[in-house]
Short mmCIF file of C-alpha atoms in Angstrom, two decimals:
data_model
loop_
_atom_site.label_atom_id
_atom_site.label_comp_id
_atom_site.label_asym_id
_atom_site.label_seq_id
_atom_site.Cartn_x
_atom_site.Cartn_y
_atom_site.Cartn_z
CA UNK A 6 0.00 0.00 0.00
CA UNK A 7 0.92 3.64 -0.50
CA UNK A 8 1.62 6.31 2.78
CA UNK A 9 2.83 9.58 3.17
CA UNK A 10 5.43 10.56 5.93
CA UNK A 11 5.91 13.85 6.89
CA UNK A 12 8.60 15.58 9.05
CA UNK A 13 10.03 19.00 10.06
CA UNK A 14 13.20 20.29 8.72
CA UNK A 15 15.28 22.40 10.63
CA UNK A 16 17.34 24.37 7.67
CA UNK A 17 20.67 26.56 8.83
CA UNK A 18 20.21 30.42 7.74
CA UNK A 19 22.10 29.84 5.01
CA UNK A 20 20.31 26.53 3.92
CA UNK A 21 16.98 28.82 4.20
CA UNK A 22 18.47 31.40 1.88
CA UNK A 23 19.40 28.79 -0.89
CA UNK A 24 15.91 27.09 -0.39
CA UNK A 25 14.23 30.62 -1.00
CA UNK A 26 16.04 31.07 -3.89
CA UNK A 27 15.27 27.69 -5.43
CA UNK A 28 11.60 28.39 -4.40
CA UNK A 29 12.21 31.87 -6.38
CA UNK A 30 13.71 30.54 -9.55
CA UNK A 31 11.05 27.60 -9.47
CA UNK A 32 8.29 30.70 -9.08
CA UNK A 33 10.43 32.76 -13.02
CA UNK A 34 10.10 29.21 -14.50
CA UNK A 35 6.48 28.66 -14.04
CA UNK A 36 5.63 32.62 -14.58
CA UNK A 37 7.80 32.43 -17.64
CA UNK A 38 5.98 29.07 -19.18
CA UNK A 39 2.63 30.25 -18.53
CA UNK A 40 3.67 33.24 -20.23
CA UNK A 41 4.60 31.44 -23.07
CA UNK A 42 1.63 29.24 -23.81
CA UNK A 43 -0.63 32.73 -23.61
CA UNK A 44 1.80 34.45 -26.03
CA UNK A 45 1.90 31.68 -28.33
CA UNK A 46 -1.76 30.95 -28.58
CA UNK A 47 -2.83 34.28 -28.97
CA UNK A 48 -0.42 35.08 -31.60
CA UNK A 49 -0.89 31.43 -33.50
CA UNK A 50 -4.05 29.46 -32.38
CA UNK A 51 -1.59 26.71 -30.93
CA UNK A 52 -0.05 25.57 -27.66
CA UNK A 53 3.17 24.11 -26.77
CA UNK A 54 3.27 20.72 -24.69
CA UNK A 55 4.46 19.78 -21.04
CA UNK A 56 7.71 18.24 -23.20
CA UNK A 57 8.59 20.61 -25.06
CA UNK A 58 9.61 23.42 -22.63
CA UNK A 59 11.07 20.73 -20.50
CA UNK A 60 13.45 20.69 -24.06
CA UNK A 61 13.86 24.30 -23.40
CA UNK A 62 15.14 24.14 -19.66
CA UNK A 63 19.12 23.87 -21.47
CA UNK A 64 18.55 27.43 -23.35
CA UNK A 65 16.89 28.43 -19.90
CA UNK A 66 19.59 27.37 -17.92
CA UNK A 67 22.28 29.56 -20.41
CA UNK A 68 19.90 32.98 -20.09
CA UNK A 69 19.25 32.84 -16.24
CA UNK A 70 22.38 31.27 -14.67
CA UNK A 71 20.56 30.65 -10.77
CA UNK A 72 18.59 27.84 -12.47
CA UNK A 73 21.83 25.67 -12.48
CA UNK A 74 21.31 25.72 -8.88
CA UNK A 75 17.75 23.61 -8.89
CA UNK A 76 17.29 19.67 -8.90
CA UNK A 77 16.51 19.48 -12.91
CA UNK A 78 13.61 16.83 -11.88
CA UNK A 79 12.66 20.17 -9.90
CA UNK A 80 12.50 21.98 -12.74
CA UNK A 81 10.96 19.84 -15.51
CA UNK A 82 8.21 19.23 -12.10
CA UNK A 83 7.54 22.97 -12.50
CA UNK A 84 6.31 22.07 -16.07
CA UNK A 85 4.32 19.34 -14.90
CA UNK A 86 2.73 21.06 -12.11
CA UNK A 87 1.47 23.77 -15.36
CA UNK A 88 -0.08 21.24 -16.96
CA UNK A 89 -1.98 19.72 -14.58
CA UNK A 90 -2.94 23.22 -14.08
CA UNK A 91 -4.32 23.39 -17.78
CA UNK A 92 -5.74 20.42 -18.05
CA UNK A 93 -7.84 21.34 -15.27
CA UNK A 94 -8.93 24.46 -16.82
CA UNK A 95 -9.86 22.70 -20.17
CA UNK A 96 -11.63 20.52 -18.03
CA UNK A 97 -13.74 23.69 -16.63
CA UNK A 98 -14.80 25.10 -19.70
CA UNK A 99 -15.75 21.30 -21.39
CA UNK A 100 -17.97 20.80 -18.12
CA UNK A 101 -19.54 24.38 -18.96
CA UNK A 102 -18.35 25.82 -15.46
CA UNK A 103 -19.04 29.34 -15.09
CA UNK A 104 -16.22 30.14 -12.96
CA UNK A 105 -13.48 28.34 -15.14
CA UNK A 106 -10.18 30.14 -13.88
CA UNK A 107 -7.03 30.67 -15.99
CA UNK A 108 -4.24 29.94 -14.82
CA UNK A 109 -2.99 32.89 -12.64
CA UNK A 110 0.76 34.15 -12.76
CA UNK A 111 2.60 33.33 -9.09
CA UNK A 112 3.78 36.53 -7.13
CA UNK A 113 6.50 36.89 -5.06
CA UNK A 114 6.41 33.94 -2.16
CA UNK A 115 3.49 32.55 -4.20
CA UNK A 116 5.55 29.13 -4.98
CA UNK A 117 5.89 26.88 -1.85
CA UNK A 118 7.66 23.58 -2.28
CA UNK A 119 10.21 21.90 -4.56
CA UNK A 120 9.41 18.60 -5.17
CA UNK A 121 11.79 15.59 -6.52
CA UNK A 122 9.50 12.91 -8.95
CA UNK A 123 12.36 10.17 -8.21
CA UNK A 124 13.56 9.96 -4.59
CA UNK A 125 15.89 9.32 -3.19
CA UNK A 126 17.35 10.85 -6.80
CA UNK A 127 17.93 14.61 -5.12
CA UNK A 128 16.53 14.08 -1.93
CA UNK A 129 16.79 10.92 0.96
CA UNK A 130 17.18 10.26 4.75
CA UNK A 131 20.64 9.54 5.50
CA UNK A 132 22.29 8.54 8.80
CA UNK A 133 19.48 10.66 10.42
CA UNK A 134 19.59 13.30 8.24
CA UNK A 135 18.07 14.75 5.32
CA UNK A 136 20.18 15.28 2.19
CA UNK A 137 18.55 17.87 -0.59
CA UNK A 138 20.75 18.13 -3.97
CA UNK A 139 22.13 21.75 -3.94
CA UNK A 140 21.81 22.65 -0.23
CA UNK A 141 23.59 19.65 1.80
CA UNK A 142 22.46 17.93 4.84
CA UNK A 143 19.43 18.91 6.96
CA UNK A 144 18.50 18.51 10.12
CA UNK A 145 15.60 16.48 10.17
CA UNK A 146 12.96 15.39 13.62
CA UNK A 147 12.20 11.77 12.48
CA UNK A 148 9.77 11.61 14.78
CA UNK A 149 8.79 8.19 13.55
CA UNK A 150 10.74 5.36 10.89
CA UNK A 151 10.28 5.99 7.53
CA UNK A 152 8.60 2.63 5.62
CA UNK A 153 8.29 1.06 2.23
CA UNK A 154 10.20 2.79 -1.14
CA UNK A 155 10.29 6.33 -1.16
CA UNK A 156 8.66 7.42 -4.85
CA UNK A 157 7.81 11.06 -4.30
CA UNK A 158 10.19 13.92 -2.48
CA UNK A 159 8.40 17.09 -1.76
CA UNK A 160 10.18 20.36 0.79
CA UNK A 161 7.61 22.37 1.43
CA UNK A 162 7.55 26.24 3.32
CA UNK A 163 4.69 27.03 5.30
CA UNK A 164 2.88 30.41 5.62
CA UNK A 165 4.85 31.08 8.96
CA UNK A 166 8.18 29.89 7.52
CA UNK A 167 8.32 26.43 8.63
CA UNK A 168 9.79 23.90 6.56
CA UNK A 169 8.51 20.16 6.10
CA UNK A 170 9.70 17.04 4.33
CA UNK A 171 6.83 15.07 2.83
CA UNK A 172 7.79 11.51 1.39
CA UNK A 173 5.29 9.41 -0.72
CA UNK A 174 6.58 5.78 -0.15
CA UNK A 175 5.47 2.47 -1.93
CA UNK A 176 5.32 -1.24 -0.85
CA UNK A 177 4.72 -0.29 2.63
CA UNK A 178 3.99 -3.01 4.58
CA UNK A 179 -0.14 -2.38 6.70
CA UNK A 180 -0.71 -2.52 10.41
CA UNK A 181 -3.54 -4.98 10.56
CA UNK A 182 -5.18 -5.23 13.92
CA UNK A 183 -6.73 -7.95 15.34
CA UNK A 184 -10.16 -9.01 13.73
CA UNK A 185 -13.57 -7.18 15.23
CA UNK A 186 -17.07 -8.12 14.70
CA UNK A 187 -18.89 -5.19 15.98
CA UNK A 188 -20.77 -2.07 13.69
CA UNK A 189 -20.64 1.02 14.47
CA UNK A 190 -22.78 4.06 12.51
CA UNK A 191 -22.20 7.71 12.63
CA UNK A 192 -23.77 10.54 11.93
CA UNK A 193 -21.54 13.55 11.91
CA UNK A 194 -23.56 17.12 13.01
CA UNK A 195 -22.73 20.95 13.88
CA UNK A 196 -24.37 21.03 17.13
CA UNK A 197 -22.16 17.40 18.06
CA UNK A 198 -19.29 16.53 15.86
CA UNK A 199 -20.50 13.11 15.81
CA UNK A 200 -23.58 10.94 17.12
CA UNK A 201 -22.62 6.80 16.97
CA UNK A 202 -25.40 4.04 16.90
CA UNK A 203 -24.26 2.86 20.61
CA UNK A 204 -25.25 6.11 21.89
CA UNK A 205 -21.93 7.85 21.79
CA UNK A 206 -21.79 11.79 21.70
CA UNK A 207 -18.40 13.63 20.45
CA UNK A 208 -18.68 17.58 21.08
CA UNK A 209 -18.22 19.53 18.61
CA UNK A 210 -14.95 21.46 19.20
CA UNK A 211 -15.48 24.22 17.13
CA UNK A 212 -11.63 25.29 17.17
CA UNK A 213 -11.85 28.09 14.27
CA UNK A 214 -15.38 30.01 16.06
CA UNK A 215 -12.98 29.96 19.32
CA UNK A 216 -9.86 31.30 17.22
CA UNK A 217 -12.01 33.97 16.00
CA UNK A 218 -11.41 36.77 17.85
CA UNK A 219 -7.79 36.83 18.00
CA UNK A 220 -7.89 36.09 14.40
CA UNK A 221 -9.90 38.86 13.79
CA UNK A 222 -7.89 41.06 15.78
CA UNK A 223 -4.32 40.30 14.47
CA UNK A 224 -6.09 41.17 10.96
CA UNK A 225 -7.13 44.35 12.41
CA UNK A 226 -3.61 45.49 12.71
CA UNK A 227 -2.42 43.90 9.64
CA UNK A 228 -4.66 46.10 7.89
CA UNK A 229 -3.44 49.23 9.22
CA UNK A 230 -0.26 48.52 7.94
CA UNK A 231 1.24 49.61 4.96
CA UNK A 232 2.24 47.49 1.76
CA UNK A 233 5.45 46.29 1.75
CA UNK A 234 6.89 47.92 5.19
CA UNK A 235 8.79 45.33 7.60
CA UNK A 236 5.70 45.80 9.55
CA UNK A 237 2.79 44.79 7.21
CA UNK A 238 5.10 41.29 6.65
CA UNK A 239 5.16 40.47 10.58
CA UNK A 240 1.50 41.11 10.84
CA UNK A 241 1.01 39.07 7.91
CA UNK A 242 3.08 36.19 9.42
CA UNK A 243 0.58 36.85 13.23
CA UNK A 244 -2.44 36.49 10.93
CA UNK A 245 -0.81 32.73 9.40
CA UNK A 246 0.36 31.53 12.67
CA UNK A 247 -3.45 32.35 14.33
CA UNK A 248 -4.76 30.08 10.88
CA UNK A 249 -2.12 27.25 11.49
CA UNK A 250 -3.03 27.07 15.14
CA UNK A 251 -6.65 26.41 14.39
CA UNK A 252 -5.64 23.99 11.37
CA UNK A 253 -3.07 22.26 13.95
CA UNK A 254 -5.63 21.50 16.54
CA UNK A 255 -8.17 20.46 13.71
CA UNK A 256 -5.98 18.06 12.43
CA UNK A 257 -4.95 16.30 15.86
CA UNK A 258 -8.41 16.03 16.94
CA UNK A 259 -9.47 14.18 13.35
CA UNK A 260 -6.30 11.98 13.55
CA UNK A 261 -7.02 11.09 17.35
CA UNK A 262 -11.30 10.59 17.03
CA UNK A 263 -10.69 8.70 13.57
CA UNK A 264 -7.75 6.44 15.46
CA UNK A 265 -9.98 5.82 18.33
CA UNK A 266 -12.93 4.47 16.49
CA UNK A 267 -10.91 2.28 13.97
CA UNK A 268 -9.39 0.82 16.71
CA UNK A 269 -12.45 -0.08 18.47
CA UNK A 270 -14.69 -1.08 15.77
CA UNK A 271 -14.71 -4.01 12.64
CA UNK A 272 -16.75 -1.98 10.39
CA UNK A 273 -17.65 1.84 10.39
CA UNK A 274 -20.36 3.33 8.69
CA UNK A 275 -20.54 6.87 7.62
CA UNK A 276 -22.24 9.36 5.37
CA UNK A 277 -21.68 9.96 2.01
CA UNK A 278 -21.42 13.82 2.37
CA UNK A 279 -21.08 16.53 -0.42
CA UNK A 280 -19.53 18.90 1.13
CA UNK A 281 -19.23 21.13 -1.49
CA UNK A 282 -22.77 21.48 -1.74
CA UNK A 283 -23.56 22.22 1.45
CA UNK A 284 -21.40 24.96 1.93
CA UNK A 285 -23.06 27.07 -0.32
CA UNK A 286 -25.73 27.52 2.52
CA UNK A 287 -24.22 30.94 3.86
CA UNK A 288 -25.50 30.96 7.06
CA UNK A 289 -24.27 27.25 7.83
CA UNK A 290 -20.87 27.44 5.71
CA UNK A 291 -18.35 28.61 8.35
CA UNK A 292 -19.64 25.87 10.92
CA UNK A 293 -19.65 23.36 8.28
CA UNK A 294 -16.33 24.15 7.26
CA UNK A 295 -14.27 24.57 10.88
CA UNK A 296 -16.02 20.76 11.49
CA UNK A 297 -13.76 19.57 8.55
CA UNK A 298 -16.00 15.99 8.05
CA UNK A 299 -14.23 15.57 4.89
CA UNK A 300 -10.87 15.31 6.35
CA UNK A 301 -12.60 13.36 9.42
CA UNK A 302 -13.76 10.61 6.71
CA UNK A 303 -10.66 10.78 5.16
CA UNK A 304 -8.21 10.15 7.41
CA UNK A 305 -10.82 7.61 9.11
CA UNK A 306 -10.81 5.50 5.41
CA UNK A 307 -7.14 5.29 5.34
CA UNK A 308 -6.17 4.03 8.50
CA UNK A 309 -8.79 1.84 8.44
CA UNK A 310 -8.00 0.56 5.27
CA UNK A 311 -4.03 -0.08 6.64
CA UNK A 312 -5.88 -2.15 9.79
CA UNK A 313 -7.91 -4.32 7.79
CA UNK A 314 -11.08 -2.39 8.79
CA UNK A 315 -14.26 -2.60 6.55
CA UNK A 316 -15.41 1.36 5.94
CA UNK A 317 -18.52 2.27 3.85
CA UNK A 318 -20.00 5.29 3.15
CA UNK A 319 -23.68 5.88 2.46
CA UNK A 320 -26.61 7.74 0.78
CA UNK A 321 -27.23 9.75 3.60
CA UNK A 322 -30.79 10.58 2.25
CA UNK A 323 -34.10 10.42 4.41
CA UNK A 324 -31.84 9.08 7.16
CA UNK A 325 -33.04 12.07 9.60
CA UNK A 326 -36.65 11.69 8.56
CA UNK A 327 -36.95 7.92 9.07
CA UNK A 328 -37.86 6.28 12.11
CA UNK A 329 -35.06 3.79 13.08
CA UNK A 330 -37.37 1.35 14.75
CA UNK A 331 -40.60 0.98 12.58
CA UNK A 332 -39.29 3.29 9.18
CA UNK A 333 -41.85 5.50 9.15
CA UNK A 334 -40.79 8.39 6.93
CA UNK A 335 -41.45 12.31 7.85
CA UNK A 336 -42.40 13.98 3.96
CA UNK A 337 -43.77 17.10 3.70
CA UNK A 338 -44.89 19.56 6.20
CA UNK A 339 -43.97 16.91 8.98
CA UNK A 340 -40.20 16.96 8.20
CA UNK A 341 -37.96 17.50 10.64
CA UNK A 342 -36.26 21.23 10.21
CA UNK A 343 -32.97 21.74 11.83
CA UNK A 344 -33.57 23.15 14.75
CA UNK A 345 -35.55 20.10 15.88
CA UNK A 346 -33.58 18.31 17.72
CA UNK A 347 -35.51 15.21 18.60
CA UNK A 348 -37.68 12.34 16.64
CA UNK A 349 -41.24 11.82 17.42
CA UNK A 350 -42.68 9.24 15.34
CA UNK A 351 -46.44 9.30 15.04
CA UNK A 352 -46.49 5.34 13.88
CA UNK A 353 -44.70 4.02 16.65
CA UNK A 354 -44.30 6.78 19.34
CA UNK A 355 -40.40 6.26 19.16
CA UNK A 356 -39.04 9.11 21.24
CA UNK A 357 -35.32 9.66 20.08
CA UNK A 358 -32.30 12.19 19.37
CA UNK A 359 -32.31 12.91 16.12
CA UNK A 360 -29.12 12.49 15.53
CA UNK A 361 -29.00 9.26 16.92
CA UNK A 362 -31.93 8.00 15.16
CA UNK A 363 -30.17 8.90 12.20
CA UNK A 364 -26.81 7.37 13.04
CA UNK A 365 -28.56 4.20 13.85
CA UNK A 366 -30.54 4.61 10.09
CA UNK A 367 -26.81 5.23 8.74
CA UNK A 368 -26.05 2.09 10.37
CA UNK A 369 -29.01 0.34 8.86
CA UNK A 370 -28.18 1.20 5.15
CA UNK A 371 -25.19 0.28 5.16
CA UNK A 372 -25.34 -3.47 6.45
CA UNK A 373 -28.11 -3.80 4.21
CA UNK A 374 -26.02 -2.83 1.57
CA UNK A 375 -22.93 -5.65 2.02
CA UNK A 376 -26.32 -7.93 2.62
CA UNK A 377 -25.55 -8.30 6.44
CA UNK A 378 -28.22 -8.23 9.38
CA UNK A 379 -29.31 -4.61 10.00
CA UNK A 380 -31.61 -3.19 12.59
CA UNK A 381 -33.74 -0.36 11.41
CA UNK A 382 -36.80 -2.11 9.72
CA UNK A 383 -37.83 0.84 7.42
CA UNK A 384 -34.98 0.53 5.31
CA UNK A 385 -34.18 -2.65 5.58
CA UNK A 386 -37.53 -3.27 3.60
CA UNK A 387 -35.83 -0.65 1.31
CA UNK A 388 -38.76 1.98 2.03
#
């Protein structure tokens, strides 16, 4: 199976100046490519492919002398990474999007991460420390073994000037834990993170809304800076550290919840979400987007794909306005609306959360759908 590791780098001052300037000349190339194809299409209906401005990257090297300094699998990446940008664009306009979005030239600090297509060609862990082509050994925290074949090389810079090593490694080996029997279904919410079938309640922590006002006030002073002043640049870095904190915490508390229940459970079932749909409710798009379900789900499907774990995700439709023990289903004026927070069914006088009604529905659909016992009748009948 594939994973990613992913460690800090501690770069020397001068180390961070050669970086930046790889980073820099990485940031011309891409500008200068981009360029290109525009020019050359506007001034003869035609493009120029991925390969043939990697052919140019010789001539390249002659004009602007500092690119003699990059990996050249960093550069001819830079290439790659444009036309993955412009076949997603083409992609846009074919699918009749109406926000399609060009390509956009990079500004200054705009280009992140230098990344190495053929570790450890440029780029490996050696006797506890990182080697990168052009810059010398690193000091890296392996904070854990890296496992399998590295494939992939990536240094990246973060908004607050933090830099990371990110390896993509084959052929490594899973962690399968010991076989479970036991179901579990979830039902992920704003005013609890998540409601399980066994009656289970995770609060929602809600780590951006209490961010907020130190967010808001470090922009506050960013904004009374001016452009380009010393100033305006460590305000700008207070404003990325407050965002990193909140995505920090985010990310421990998915890792930890979706460890937890893999762990304890054979198979999970979840919703099938689309997110991206129901953000564009404006009054629930901030709260939907600090809960972060899709990176829950996500990092709940890998691990328990590495532990032998069976995860499904399902339809979540009617599942809130279903009864879970007779499957009566609320249509019309008696739906549920959202700020009802409990089931009443009029069939059966089941008196239940709602959330938990739904997680055991969620629960429900998907053992019927691997053909396996379930216990809410109403859609087991397939009402």
């Amino acid at each position: 199976m594939k994973k990613t590791f992913k460690y800090r780098i501690f770069p020397t001052r001068k180390q961070t100046t050669l970086l930046n300037q790889q980073l820099e000349d990485c940031r011309w190339l891409y500008n200068f490519w981009l360029n290109e194809r525009r020019t050359l299409y506007e001034q003869t209906g035609k493009s120029i492919g991925m390969y043939d401005q990697q052919a140019e990257l010789p001539a390249l090297k002659t004009s602007r002398p500092s690119l003699e300094n990059v990996h050249s699998q960093v550069l001819q990446n830079v290439a790659v990474r444009l036309e993955l940008a412009m076949k997603a664009f083409f992609r846009r306009v074919k699918a009749g999007e109406k926000e399609v979005g060009y390509p956009r030239f990079k500004g200054y600090g705009r280009y992140d991460s230098l990344t190495f297509p053929q570790a450890p060609s440029g780029c490996q862990i050696k006797n506890g420390r990182l080697v990168i082509s052009k810059i010398g050994y690193v000091k890296i925290e392996l904070h854990r073994p890296i496992k399998g074949t590295p494939k992939t090389a990536t240094i990246t810079r973060s908004s607050t000037g933090k830099w990371y090593a990110c390896f993509s490694c084959d052929n490594v080996e899973p962690h399968v834990l010991p076989k479970l029997d036991n179901t579990i279904g979830i039902d992920v919410g704003l005013k609890t993170f998540a409601t399980m079938s066994d009656g289970q309640e995770i609060a929602n922590p809600r780590f951006f809304r209490k961010e907020e006002k130190h967010l808001a006030k470090v922009q506050r002073r960013l904004s009374k800076e001016t452009k380009g002043t010393p100033e305006r640049k460590f305000r700008r870095k207070a404003v990325a550290r407050s965002h990193e904190r909140t995505g920090w915490k985010r990310t421990n508390f998915s890792h930890q919840l979706s460890r937890r229940v893999v762990n304890q459970f054979g198979t999970i079932l979840v919703e099938d979400l689309t997110i991206n749909r129901m953000v564009k409710n404006h009054n629930l798009a901030k709260s939907i987007s600090d809960a972060a379900w899709s990176a829950f789900f996500t990092m709940m499907r890998c691990k328990a794909e590495e532990a032998g774990r069976t995860f499904i995700a399902v339809n979540p439709a009617y599942t809130s306005q279903t009864c879970s023990e007779c499957g009566y289903r609320r249509v019309g004026e008696e739906k549920l609306s959202l700020t009802e927070r409990t089931f009443d069914c009029p069939k059966c006088h089941l008196h239940l959360d709602r959330d938990l009604n739904a997680a055991l529905n969620i629960k429900a659909v998907g053992l019927h759908s691997v053909g396996l016992p379930q216990d809410a009748p109403g859609f087991s009948r397939g009402e």
